[in-house]
Amino acid sequence: MASSSEKKPRSRRKATSAPEIIEAAVVGWKQRALIWARRLGLGLVAFYAALILIFAVLPVPTNLYQMQESWRLGGIEKDWVGWDDIAPVMARSVVAAEDANFCLHWGFDMQAIRAALDEGRGRGASTLSQQVVKNVFLWHGRSWARKAAEAVLTLPVELIWTKRRILHVYLNVAEFGEGIFGVEAAAQHYFGIPASRLSATQAARLAAILPDPKTRDPVNPGPVVRRRTAQILSGAETIAADGRAGCFE
C-alpha cells in the first residue's frame, strides 16, 4: 500500500504545436472581425434610419458635397425655405425636367432605366428620389458602392417621406451654380427675387441648368438652355394637366 506521503504522478498535458496556436489565433481574429463587422453594420443602419426620420420633418443643415464646396470656395450660398415659399411652377418645372414620372414610381423609374440601358446613356435614369438620397446622405462620384448605397436608401426614403417632402428637400439642396445651393439662393442670386416669386420662364431656366449647373447660365442662356427651357415649359404644363403633379400639389 502506497504511503499517503507519496505524491501521485501528475497528468501531463499535451503540448500545443505552433500550427495549432496560429490556427486558434486566426479563428479568434475572424470571430472578432465578424463581431465588429456586425456592430458596424447595425450602427450604420441605425445612423441612416435616424437621419431619414429626422429629415422627414426637419431641414437638412448640410451634406458632404456642400461641405466640400464650402471648403474649396471659401463659402457657399444657401437658404432653406418652406414649401409654401417656393413658387408651384418651380416644383412642376423640376419634375418635368428631371423626373416626369415622379408621382408614378416608387423611387426607381424602370422605364427610364431600360431606355438608358438600351441607348447606352449614363444620365437620365436617376429619379428625384435617388438624387435626394445622393445629395443628402451620400457622396458625389461614379462608383458601384455609391450606387448600391443609393439604391438601398431610396426605398426607406420613399416609404417614410411623402413625395412632396422628397421634392421639397431636393429643391433646397440641389446645386444651381458654383457655390449656389437651393432654389431660394438661386432665385436671389440670378434674378434678385425670392423663390416664391419665380415666373414660369425663370423656373424653367433654373430647371434647365440642373444637369450642368457650373457651366449653364439661366440669366444669359445659350442655345442648349433656351431649347431645354422651352421643353420644360411645355412639360410643366403637361404634367399639371394630366395629373402627374398631383402627388405634390
Backbone as JSON, one array per atom type, in Angstrom:
{
  "sequence": "MASSSEKKPRSRRKATSAPEIIEAAVVGWKQRALIWARRLGLGLVAFYAALILIFAVLPVPTNLYQMQESWRLGGIEKDWVGWDDIAPVMARSVVAAEDANFCLHWGFDMQAIRAALDEGRGRGASTLSQQVVKNVFLWHGRSWARKAAEAVLTLPVELIWTKRRILHVYLNVAEFGEGIFGVEAAAQHYFGIPASRLSATQAARLAAILPDPKTRDPVNPGPVVRRRTAQILSGAETIAADGRAGCFE",
  "N": [[0.84, -1.19, 0.0], [0.58, 2.11, -0.92], [2.33, 4.82, 0.56], [0.75, 7.56, 2.24], [2.1, 9.81, 2.05], [3.35, 9.76, -0.3], [3.64, 11.24, -3.46], [1.2, 11.55, -6.02], [1.55, 10.75, -9.45], [1.72, 13.46, -11.72], [-0.71, 14.38, -14.22], [0.11, 14.65, -17.55], [-0.16, 17.4, -19.7], [-1.06, 17.65, -23.12], [1.23, 18.9, -25.34], [0.9, 21.95, -27.06], [1.06, 22.54, -30.46], [2.91, 24.75, -32.66], [1.55, 25.31, -35.17], [-1.11, 24.82, -34.36], [-1.5, 26.8, -32.46], [-1.31, 29.08, -34.08], [-3.49, 28.62, -35.77], [-5.63, 28.77, -33.95], [-5.39, 31.43, -33.19], [-5.97, 32.73, -35.58], [-8.63, 31.91, -35.99], [-9.8, 33.11, -33.77], [-9.32, 35.81, -34.4], [-10.87, 36.09, -36.72], [-13.42, 35.68, -35.68], [-13.66, 37.9, -33.97], [-13.48, 39.92, -35.87], [-15.82, 39.46, -37.34], [-17.73, 40.02, -35.4], [-17.27, 42.77, -34.94], [-17.8, 43.7, -37.49], [-20.52, 43.16, -37.73], [-21.45, 44.84, -35.71], [-20.68, 47.32, -36.77], [-22.23, 47.33, -39.1], [-24.86, 47.3, -38.03], [-24.7, 49.7, -36.66], [-24.47, 51.55, -38.77], [-26.92, 51.16, -40.04], [-28.67, 52.02, -38.01], [-27.82, 54.68, -37.82], [-28.42, 55.82, -40.38], [-31.14, 55.31, -40.44], [-32.03, 56.94, -38.37], [-31.34, 59.48, -39.42], [-32.99, 59.58, -41.7], [-35.53, 59.59, -40.55], [-35.37, 61.96, -39.04], [-34.9, 63.96, -41.0], [-37.23, 63.8, -42.34], [-38.91, 65.61, -41.32], [-37.47, 67.84, -40.42], [-35.31, 70.58, -41.49], [-32.56, 69.98, -43.74], [-29.38, 70.42, -42.65], [-26.81, 70.51, -43.88], [-24.6, 68.84, -46.25], [-22.3, 66.29, -47.42], [-21.21, 67.06, -49.94], [-21.8, 69.81, -50.08], [-20.26, 70.69, -47.92], [-17.71, 70.09, -48.87], [-17.59, 71.8, -51.12], [-17.89, 74.26, -49.86], [-15.54, 74.4, -48.39], [-13.71, 74.36, -50.5], [-14.36, 76.66, -51.98], [-14.42, 78.63, -50.12], [-16.78, 79.3, -48.96], [-20.38, 79.12, -49.37], [-23.54, 79.78, -51.04], [-26.65, 79.43, -49.61], [-30.0, 78.8, -48.55], [-32.45, 77.63, -46.69], [-35.86, 77.13, -47.37], [-39.4, 77.09, -46.7], [-41.99, 74.9, -47.98], [-44.22, 76.36, -48.88], [-43.04, 78.7, -49.57], [-41.98, 78.5, -52.04], [-42.41, 78.89, -55.45], [-45.13, 77.29, -57.02], [-44.83, 76.64, -59.72], [-42.13, 76.21, -59.95], [-41.65, 73.77, -58.71], [-43.1, 72.08, -60.45], [-41.63, 72.49, -62.76], [-39.1, 71.39, -62.18], [-39.76, 68.71, -61.8], [-40.75, 68.12, -64.37], [-38.4, 68.46, -65.8], [-36.49, 66.71, -64.66], [-37.68, 64.3, -63.78], [-40.24, 63.13, -64.94], [-42.13, 61.18, -64.37], [-42.39, 61.18, -61.65], [-44.49, 61.1, -59.74], [-45.52, 58.63, -60.24], [-43.85, 56.46, -59.81], [-42.01, 54.3, -57.49], [-39.64, 55.2, -56.49], [-37.76, 54.25, -58.24], [-37.52, 54.57, -61.66], [-38.39, 52.37, -63.79], [-38.89, 52.24, -66.5], [-37.42, 54.4, -67.52], [-34.88, 53.54, -66.78], [-34.56, 51.22, -68.32], [-34.65, 52.39, -70.87], [-32.37, 54.01, -70.76], [-30.38, 52.07, -70.55], [-30.73, 50.72, -72.99], [-30.07, 52.73, -74.81], [-27.55, 53.33, -74.07], [-26.96, 55.45, -72.41], [-25.51, 57.43, -69.83], [-26.77, 59.13, -68.16], [-30.0, 60.11, -67.0], [-31.58, 58.12, -65.96], [-31.77, 58.27, -63.24], [-33.96, 58.97, -60.61], [-35.77, 61.69, -58.99], [-35.97, 60.99, -56.34], [-33.78, 59.26, -55.97], [-31.73, 61.08, -56.49], [-32.06, 62.85, -54.36], [-31.39, 61.19, -52.21], [-28.69, 60.71, -52.82], [-27.67, 63.36, -52.69], [-28.26, 64.16, -50.05], [-27.52, 62.1, -48.21], [-25.24, 60.75, -49.11], [-22.17, 60.62, -51.04], [-20.78, 62.44, -53.83], [-19.96, 61.27, -57.12], [-18.98, 58.67, -59.39], [-19.47, 55.46, -58.69], [-19.72, 51.95, -57.96], [-20.2, 51.3, -55.34], [-21.37, 53.61, -54.24], [-23.68, 53.76, -55.81], [-24.95, 51.4, -55.07], [-25.44, 51.86, -52.33], [-27.1, 54.05, -52.63], [-29.33, 52.88, -53.89], [-30.21, 51.18, -51.85], [-30.92, 53.0, -49.81], [-32.86, 54.55, -51.02], [-35.31, 53.21, -51.01], [-36.34, 53.12, -48.21], [-36.57, 55.91, -47.88], [-38.5, 56.62, -49.77], [-40.57, 55.19, -48.64], [-40.98, 56.33, -46.11], [-40.9, 59.16, -46.33], [-43.03, 61.69, -47.73], [-44.05, 62.29, -51.14], [-44.1, 65.01, -51.66], [-42.4, 65.91, -49.66], [-39.95, 64.79, -50.47], [-39.51, 66.17, -52.87], [-39.47, 68.76, -51.88], [-37.17, 68.76, -50.24], [-35.28, 68.21, -52.22], [-35.41, 70.57, -53.8], [-34.3, 72.35, -52.04], [-31.68, 71.55, -51.65], [-30.4, 71.08, -54.04], [-27.85, 71.75, -56.49], [-27.4, 74.81, -58.06], [-25.55, 76.26, -59.36], [-22.1, 77.31, -59.23], [-21.24, 76.98, -55.97], [-23.81, 77.65, -55.22], [-26.67, 76.71, -53.69], [-29.82, 75.27, -53.49], [-33.15, 76.45, -54.19], [-33.98, 78.95, -53.29], [-31.62, 80.46, -52.81], [-30.69, 80.4, -55.43], [-32.71, 81.8, -56.86], [-32.48, 84.31, -55.69], [-29.81, 84.92, -56.3], [-29.62, 84.85, -59.15], [-31.88, 86.24, -60.16], [-32.65, 88.12, -58.33], [-34.9, 87.91, -56.7], [-37.26, 86.41, -54.37], [-37.77, 82.81, -54.06], [-40.46, 82.32, -54.1], [-41.57, 84.06, -55.9], [-40.89, 83.39, -58.45], [-41.2, 83.3, -61.98], [-42.83, 81.39, -64.59], [-41.07, 81.07, -66.75], [-38.59, 81.77, -65.61], [-38.4, 79.78, -63.65], [-38.3, 77.52, -65.29], [-35.88, 77.97, -66.6], [-34.07, 77.78, -64.48], [-34.45, 75.09, -63.83], [-33.49, 74.03, -66.17], [-30.74, 74.28, -66.04], [-29.86, 72.41, -64.25], [-28.67, 69.84, -64.98], [-26.04, 70.56, -65.54], [-24.88, 72.63, -63.72], [-22.67, 74.26, -63.23], [-21.71, 75.32, -65.56], [-23.81, 76.2, -67.15], [-26.02, 78.96, -67.76], [-28.69, 80.66, -66.4], [-29.5, 83.26, -66.72], [-28.28, 84.52, -68.91], [-28.9, 82.68, -71.21], [-27.63, 80.07, -73.31], [-27.95, 78.42, -76.53], [-28.56, 75.71, -75.87], [-29.69, 75.83, -73.28], [-31.84, 77.52, -73.82], [-33.35, 75.98, -75.6], [-33.89, 73.78, -73.97], [-35.32, 75.03, -71.94], [-37.71, 75.76, -73.23], [-38.74, 73.2, -73.68], [-39.12, 72.35, -71.05], [-41.01, 74.19, -70.09], [-43.24, 73.44, -71.61], [-43.45, 70.79, -70.75], [-43.99, 71.12, -67.98], [-46.53, 72.26, -68.05], [-47.89, 70.14, -69.15], [-47.7, 67.99, -67.24], [-49.12, 69.14, -65.21], [-51.62, 69.24, -66.3], [-52.28, 66.55, -66.91], [-52.33, 65.26, -64.48], [-49.98, 64.32, -63.32], [-48.71, 65.82, -61.47], [-50.0, 65.64, -59.19], [-49.24, 64.38, -56.79], [-47.71, 66.09, -55.29], [-48.84, 68.58, -55.28]],
  "CA": [[0.0, 0.0, 0.0], [1.43, 3.3, -1.06], [2.27, 5.77, 1.66], [-0.02, 8.75, 1.95], [3.02, 10.92, 1.8], [3.86, 9.67, -1.66], [2.91, 12.07, -4.41], [0.68, 10.88, -7.21], [2.16, 11.32, -10.67], [0.91, 14.47, -12.38], [-1.09, 14.09, -15.6], [0.81, 15.53, -18.48], [-0.96, 18.0, -20.77], [-0.49, 17.52, -24.44], [1.86, 20.15, -25.8], [0.25, 22.58, -28.22], [2.05, 22.82, -31.5], [2.88, 26.1, -33.22], [0.45, 25.47, -36.14], [-2.39, 24.88, -33.65], [-1.58, 28.13, -31.86], [-1.59, 30.03, -35.17], [-4.86, 28.38, -36.22], [-6.52, 29.3, -32.93], [-5.32, 32.89, -33.26], [-6.68, 33.15, -36.79], [-10.05, 31.72, -35.73], [-10.21, 34.17, -32.85], [-9.33, 37.09, -35.12], [-12.03, 36.09, -37.62], [-14.63, 35.85, -34.88], [-13.72, 39.29, -33.53], [-13.76, 40.74, -37.06], [-17.24, 39.31, -37.66], [-18.48, 40.74, -34.37], [-17.15, 44.2, -35.2], [-18.48, 43.98, -38.76], [-21.96, 43.21, -37.42], [-21.7, 46.07, -34.96], [-20.58, 48.44, -37.7], [-23.41, 47.29, -39.96], [-26.02, 47.73, -37.25], [-24.52, 51.12, -36.38], [-24.8, 52.31, -39.99], [-28.38, 51.07, -40.23], [-29.3, 52.91, -37.03], [-27.45, 56.05, -38.16], [-29.19, 56.29, -41.53], [-32.56, 55.3, -40.07], [-32.27, 58.16, -37.58], [-31.31, 60.64, -40.32], [-34.17, 59.56, -42.55], [-36.66, 60.02, -39.72], [-35.19, 63.37, -38.66], [-35.05, 64.83, -42.16], [-38.61, 63.74, -42.83], [-39.65, 66.77, -40.79], [-36.59, 68.97, -40.15], [-34.44, 70.96, -42.6], [-31.25, 69.35, -43.85], [-28.45, 71.53, -42.41], [-25.73, 70.49, -44.87], [-24.26, 67.5, -46.69], [-20.87, 66.14, -47.71], [-20.82, 67.84, -51.11], [-21.82, 71.22, -49.71], [-19.1, 70.95, -47.08], [-16.54, 70.09, -49.75], [-17.6, 73.02, -51.92], [-17.66, 75.39, -48.96], [-14.1, 74.41, -48.09], [-12.98, 74.68, -51.73], [-14.67, 78.02, -52.44], [-14.38, 79.58, -49.02], [-18.15, 79.63, -48.58], [-21.41, 78.85, -50.37], [-24.83, 80.44, -50.85], [-27.78, 78.52, -49.43], [-31.02, 79.34, -47.64], [-33.58, 76.71, -46.67], [-37.17, 77.77, -47.31], [-40.52, 76.18, -46.6], [-42.67, 74.53, -49.23], [-45.11, 77.45, -49.3], [-42.21, 79.82, -50.03], [-41.46, 78.14, -53.36], [-43.46, 79.0, -56.47], [-45.56, 75.97, -57.51], [-44.31, 76.37, -61.06], [-40.76, 75.72, -59.81], [-41.75, 72.33, -58.44], [-43.5, 71.41, -61.68], [-40.54, 72.58, -63.74], [-38.06, 70.43, -61.82], [-40.27, 67.37, -62.1], [-40.78, 67.99, -65.83], [-37.04, 68.4, -66.31], [-35.65, 65.65, -64.1], [-38.34, 63.04, -63.43], [-41.64, 63.38, -65.3], [-42.99, 60.16, -63.76], [-42.11, 61.23, -60.23], [-45.66, 60.7, -58.97], [-45.98, 57.32, -60.65], [-42.93, 55.38, -59.44], [-41.75, 54.07, -56.06], [-38.24, 55.53, -56.24], [-36.99, 53.86, -59.42], [-38.31, 54.62, -62.89], [-37.88, 51.23, -64.54], [-38.97, 52.57, -67.93], [-36.26, 55.26, -67.81], [-33.68, 52.73, -66.63], [-34.45, 50.38, -69.52], [-34.33, 53.26, -72.0], [-30.97, 54.42, -70.61], [-29.54, 50.92, -70.87], [-30.83, 50.45, -74.43], [-29.41, 53.79, -75.56], [-26.19, 53.49, -73.59], [-26.79, 56.75, -71.77], [-25.12, 57.39, -68.43], [-27.65, 60.0, -67.39], [-31.39, 60.08, -67.42], [-32.33, 57.09, -65.28], [-31.9, 58.58, -61.81], [-35.16, 59.71, -60.24], [-35.56, 62.73, -57.98], [-35.77, 60.31, -55.06], [-32.39, 58.82, -55.93], [-30.87, 62.25, -56.4], [-32.14, 63.35, -52.99], [-30.59, 60.28, -51.37], [-27.27, 61.0, -53.09], [-27.32, 64.69, -52.22], [-28.43, 64.33, -48.6], [-26.92, 61.07, -47.36], [-24.05, 60.09, -49.66], [-21.14, 61.44, -51.66], [-20.87, 62.51, -55.28], [-18.96, 60.46, -57.8], [-19.49, 57.47, -60.04], [-18.89, 54.22, -58.17], [-20.74, 50.95, -57.68], [-20.51, 51.35, -53.9], [-22.33, 54.67, -54.02], [-24.95, 53.41, -56.45], [-25.59, 50.36, -54.26], [-25.95, 52.53, -51.14], [-28.21, 54.89, -53.08], [-30.48, 52.02, -54.12], [-30.69, 50.68, -50.56], [-31.52, 54.08, -49.03], [-34.01, 55.13, -51.72], [-36.54, 52.51, -50.62], [-36.93, 53.67, -46.98], [-36.93, 57.32, -48.06], [-39.8, 56.61, -50.46], [-41.56, 54.62, -47.75], [-41.22, 57.18, -44.94], [-41.17, 60.54, -46.74], [-44.04, 61.9, -48.76], [-43.5, 62.79, -52.41], [-43.89, 66.45, -51.52], [-41.2, 66.1, -48.85], [-38.8, 64.47, -51.31], [-39.32, 67.28, -53.8], [-39.13, 69.93, -51.07], [-35.76, 68.63, -49.87], [-34.49, 68.35, -53.45], [-35.35, 71.98, -54.2], [-33.49, 73.09, -51.09], [-30.28, 71.1, -51.59], [-29.83, 70.94, -55.38], [-26.85, 72.74, -56.9], [-27.87, 75.63, -59.16], [-24.42, 77.05, -59.82], [-20.94, 77.08, -58.37], [-21.44, 77.52, -54.65], [-25.21, 78.08, -55.05], [-27.45, 75.53, -53.36], [-31.21, 75.52, -53.13], [-33.86, 77.33, -55.11], [-34.04, 80.32, -52.76], [-30.33, 81.09, -53.12], [-30.61, 80.56, -56.88], [-33.61, 82.87, -57.27], [-31.89, 85.58, -55.24], [-28.54, 85.16, -57.0], [-29.78, 85.08, -60.59], [-32.98, 87.13, -60.54], [-32.88, 89.12, -57.31], [-36.24, 87.77, -56.12], [-37.41, 85.16, -53.61], [-38.24, 81.67, -54.84], [-41.93, 82.35, -54.17], [-42.0, 84.96, -56.96], [-40.35, 82.96, -59.74], [-42.15, 83.14, -63.08], [-42.73, 80.1, -65.26], [-39.85, 81.07, -67.56], [-37.45, 81.75, -64.7], [-38.35, 78.44, -63.05], [-37.86, 76.58, -66.33], [-34.46, 78.19, -66.84], [-33.33, 77.2, -63.36], [-34.5, 73.64, -64.0], [-32.71, 73.67, -67.36], [-29.3, 74.26, -65.77], [-29.56, 71.38, -63.26], [-27.7, 68.81, -65.38], [-24.67, 71.1, -65.62], [-25.08, 73.96, -63.13], [-21.46, 75.07, -63.16], [-21.4, 75.94, -66.86], [-25.01, 76.77, -67.77], [-26.4, 80.26, -67.2], [-30.12, 80.92, -66.61], [-29.73, 84.68, -67.0], [-27.87, 84.69, -70.32], [-28.89, 81.29, -71.67], [-27.19, 79.73, -74.64], [-28.94, 77.64, -77.31], [-28.97, 74.5, -75.17], [-30.59, 76.21, -72.19], [-33.07, 78.04, -74.41], [-34.13, 74.85, -76.11], [-34.34, 72.98, -72.82], [-36.32, 75.84, -71.24], [-38.97, 75.6, -73.96], [-39.23, 71.85, -73.42], [-39.58, 72.27, -69.65], [-42.26, 74.95, -70.0], [-44.28, 72.58, -72.16], [-43.6, 69.63, -69.88], [-44.62, 71.52, -66.73], [-47.95, 72.42, -68.33], [-48.45, 68.81, -69.43], [-47.88, 67.2, -66.02], [-50.19, 69.77, -64.43], [-52.9, 68.92, -66.94], [-52.6, 65.11, -66.92], [-52.37, 64.72, -63.13], [-48.71, 63.81, -62.83], [-48.21, 66.71, -60.42], [-50.96, 65.51, -58.1], [-48.69, 63.85, -55.53], [-47.04, 67.12, -54.52], [-49.59, 69.85, -55.29]],
  "C": [[0.88, 1.24, 0.0], [1.24, 4.22, 0.11], [1.51, 7.01, 1.24], [0.86, 9.93, 1.64], [3.59, 10.91, 0.39], [2.99, 10.52, -2.59], [2.45, 11.25, -5.61], [1.31, 11.51, -8.44], [1.21, 12.29, -11.34], [0.58, 14.05, -13.81], [-0.45, 15.11, -16.52], [-0.15, 16.06, -19.54], [-0.23, 17.85, -22.1], [0.05, 18.87, -24.91], [1.15, 20.67, -27.05], [1.3, 22.96, -29.24], [1.89, 24.24, -32.02], [1.77, 26.27, -34.24], [-0.91, 25.58, -35.46], [-2.59, 26.24, -33.01], [-1.94, 29.17, -32.91], [-3.02, 29.89, -35.64], [-5.87, 28.96, -35.24], [-6.55, 30.82, -32.96], [-6.1, 33.42, -34.45], [-8.19, 33.03, -36.6], [-10.58, 32.81, -34.8], [-10.29, 35.52, -33.52], [-10.54, 37.18, -36.03], [-13.32, 36.31, -36.84], [-14.78, 37.3, -34.4], [-14.05, 40.22, -34.7], [-15.24, 40.66, -37.42], [-18.11, 40.06, -36.66], [-18.46, 42.24, -34.64], [-17.84, 44.6, -36.5], [-19.99, 44.07, -38.54], [-22.31, 44.48, -36.66], [-21.66, 47.3, -35.87], [-21.81, 48.5, -38.6], [-24.66, 47.78, -39.25], [-25.93, 49.22, -36.92], [-24.88, 51.98, -37.57], [-26.3, 52.31, -40.25], [-29.08, 52.03, -39.28], [-29.04, 54.38, -37.36], [-28.32, 56.58, -39.29], [-30.7, 56.28, -41.23], [-32.91, 56.55, -39.28], [-32.3, 59.39, -38.48], [-32.56, 60.71, -41.19], [-35.39, 60.04, -41.77], [-36.58, 61.51, -39.37], [-35.48, 64.3, -39.84], [-36.41, 64.7, -42.83], [-39.41, 64.95, -42.37], [-38.78, 68.01, -40.6], [-35.74, 69.31, -41.36], [-33.11, 70.21, -42.57], [-30.19, 70.45, -43.7], [-27.33, 71.63, -43.44], [-25.53, 69.06, -45.34], [-22.78, 67.46, -47.09], [-20.42, 67.03, -48.87], [-20.8, 69.33, -50.8], [-20.63, 71.58, -48.83], [-17.81, 70.99, -47.91], [-16.45, 71.38, -50.56], [-17.36, 74.26, -51.07], [-16.18, 75.52, -48.62], [-13.31, 74.85, -49.31], [-13.14, 76.14, -52.13], [-14.55, 79.07, -51.35], [-15.75, 80.03, -48.56], [-19.12, 79.34, -49.7], [-22.66, 79.67, -50.04], [-25.91, 79.38, -50.7], [-28.74, 79.11, -48.4], [-32.24, 78.43, -47.72], [-34.88, 77.49, -46.55], [-38.26, 76.7, -47.25], [-41.18, 75.92, -47.95], [-43.54, 75.68, -49.75], [-44.35, 78.68, -49.78], [-41.53, 79.53, -51.36], [-42.61, 78.19, -54.35], [-43.84, 77.61, -56.97], [-45.0, 75.62, -58.88], [-42.87, 75.87, -61.01], [-40.76, 74.22, -59.57], [-42.12, 71.57, -59.7], [-42.38, 71.41, -62.71], [-39.45, 71.56, -63.46], [-38.52, 69.01, -62.11], [-40.29, 67.14, -63.61], [-39.38, 67.79, -66.4], [-36.3, 67.13, -65.91], [-36.34, 64.31, -63.94], [-39.84, 63.17, -63.68], [-42.6, 62.38, -64.68], [-42.82, 60.09, -62.25], [-43.28, 60.72, -59.39], [-46.11, 59.27, -59.25], [-45.08, 56.18, -60.2], [-42.7, 55.33, -57.94], [-40.27, 54.32, -55.73], [-37.34, 55.21, -57.41], [-37.91, 53.86, -60.63], [-37.78, 53.54, -63.82], [-37.91, 51.49, -66.05], [-37.77, 53.42, -68.34], [-34.96, 54.47, -67.72], [-33.48, 51.85, -67.86], [-34.06, 51.2, -70.73], [-32.87, 53.68, -71.96], [-30.03, 53.29, -70.96], [-29.55, 50.63, -72.37], [-30.05, 51.47, -75.25], [-27.97, 54.02, -75.14], [-25.92, 54.82, -72.94], [-26.41, 56.57, -70.31], [-26.03, 58.21, -67.56], [-29.08, 59.83, -67.86], [-32.22, 59.07, -66.69], [-32.54, 57.38, -63.81], [-33.15, 59.41, -61.55], [-34.8, 60.82, -59.25], [-35.31, 62.1, -56.61], [-34.33, 59.85, -54.92], [-31.43, 60.0, -55.8], [-30.89, 62.86, -55.01], [-31.29, 62.49, -52.06], [-29.11, 60.56, -51.57], [-26.86, 62.33, -52.48], [-27.32, 64.81, -50.7], [-27.57, 63.36, -47.79], [-25.57, 60.54, -47.85], [-23.08, 61.11, -50.25], [-21.36, 61.46, -53.17], [-19.75, 61.67, -55.89], [-19.6, 59.2, -58.35], [-18.76, 56.25, -59.48], [-20.03, 53.25, -57.87], [-21.14, 50.97, -56.22], [-21.56, 52.42, -53.63], [-23.68, 54.35, -54.62], [-25.69, 52.36, -55.64], [-26.2, 50.98, -53.0], [-27.16, 53.39, -51.48], [-29.47, 54.07, -53.28], [-31.08, 51.54, -52.8], [-31.44, 51.77, -49.79], [-32.76, 54.69, -49.7], [-35.32, 54.5, -51.26], [-37.12, 53.03, -49.3], [-37.31, 55.14, -47.09], [-38.29, 57.42, -48.75], [-40.91, 56.11, -49.54], [-41.96, 55.6, -46.65], [-41.58, 58.61, -45.33], [-42.33, 60.58, -47.71], [-43.35, 62.37, -50.04], [-43.22, 64.29, -52.32], [-42.62, 66.71, -50.71], [-39.93, 65.83, -49.66], [-38.48, 65.64, -52.23], [-38.9, 68.55, -53.05], [-37.64, 69.89, -50.69], [-34.88, 68.82, -51.11], [-34.32, 69.82, -53.82], [-34.48, 72.81, -53.27], [-32.01, 72.68, -51.07], [-29.62, 71.01, -52.97], [-28.85, 72.06, -55.68], [-27.34, 73.47, -58.13], [-26.76, 76.52, -59.73], [-23.26, 76.81, -58.89], [-21.13, 77.78, -57.03], [-22.85, 77.98, -54.35], [-26.07, 76.84, -54.85], [-28.85, 75.92, -52.91], [-31.84, 76.57, -54.01], [-33.93, 78.76, -54.61], [-32.74, 81.07, -53.08], [-30.2, 81.33, -54.62], [-31.48, 81.72, -57.36], [-33.04, 84.24, -56.89], [-30.64, 85.92, -56.04], [-28.75, 85.57, -58.45], [-30.8, 86.17, -60.93], [-33.3, 88.2, -59.5], [-34.26, 89.1, -56.69], [-36.29, 86.5, -55.27], [-37.96, 84.04, -54.48], [-39.76, 81.67, -55.0], [-42.43, 83.19, -55.34], [-41.45, 84.56, -58.33], [-41.46, 82.82, -60.77], [-41.94, 81.76, -63.7], [-41.43, 80.0, -66.05], [-38.61, 81.0, -66.67], [-37.29, 80.37, -64.06], [-37.84, 77.42, -64.06], [-36.37, 76.75, -66.62], [-33.6, 77.62, -65.71], [-33.32, 75.67, -63.47], [-33.62, 73.18, -65.16], [-31.21, 73.58, -67.08], [-28.91, 73.13, -64.82], [-28.59, 70.3, -63.73], [-26.25, 69.28, -65.38], [-24.64, 72.51, -65.03], [-23.84, 74.84, -63.11], [-21.13, 75.78, -64.47], [-22.6, 76.58, -67.52], [-25.46, 78.01, -67.03], [-27.88, 80.52, -67.46], [-30.44, 82.37, -66.95], [-29.4, 85.01, -68.45], [-27.77, 83.31, -70.96], [-28.38, 81.14, -73.1], [-28.25, 78.9, -75.35], [-29.45, 76.41, -76.58], [-29.97, 74.82, -74.07], [-31.9, 76.75, -72.74], [-33.96, 76.91, -74.91], [-34.71, 74.02, -74.97], [-35.42, 73.73, -72.03], [-37.68, 75.69, -71.91], [-39.58, 74.23, -73.71], [-39.8, 71.73, -72.01], [-40.88, 73.04, -69.46], [-43.43, 74.1, -70.49], [-44.54, 71.39, -71.24], [-44.29, 69.95, -68.57], [-46.12, 71.69, -66.91], [-48.61, 71.05, -68.53], [-48.69, 68.02, -68.15], [-48.93, 67.82, -65.09], [-51.55, 69.39, -64.97], [-53.27, 67.44, -66.83], [-52.55, 64.47, -65.53], [-51.07, 64.22, -62.56], [-48.03, 64.75, -61.83], [-49.06, 66.57, -59.15], [-50.35, 65.08, -56.77], [-47.99, 64.91, -54.7], [-47.77, 68.47, -54.53], [-50.86, 69.74, -54.45]]
}
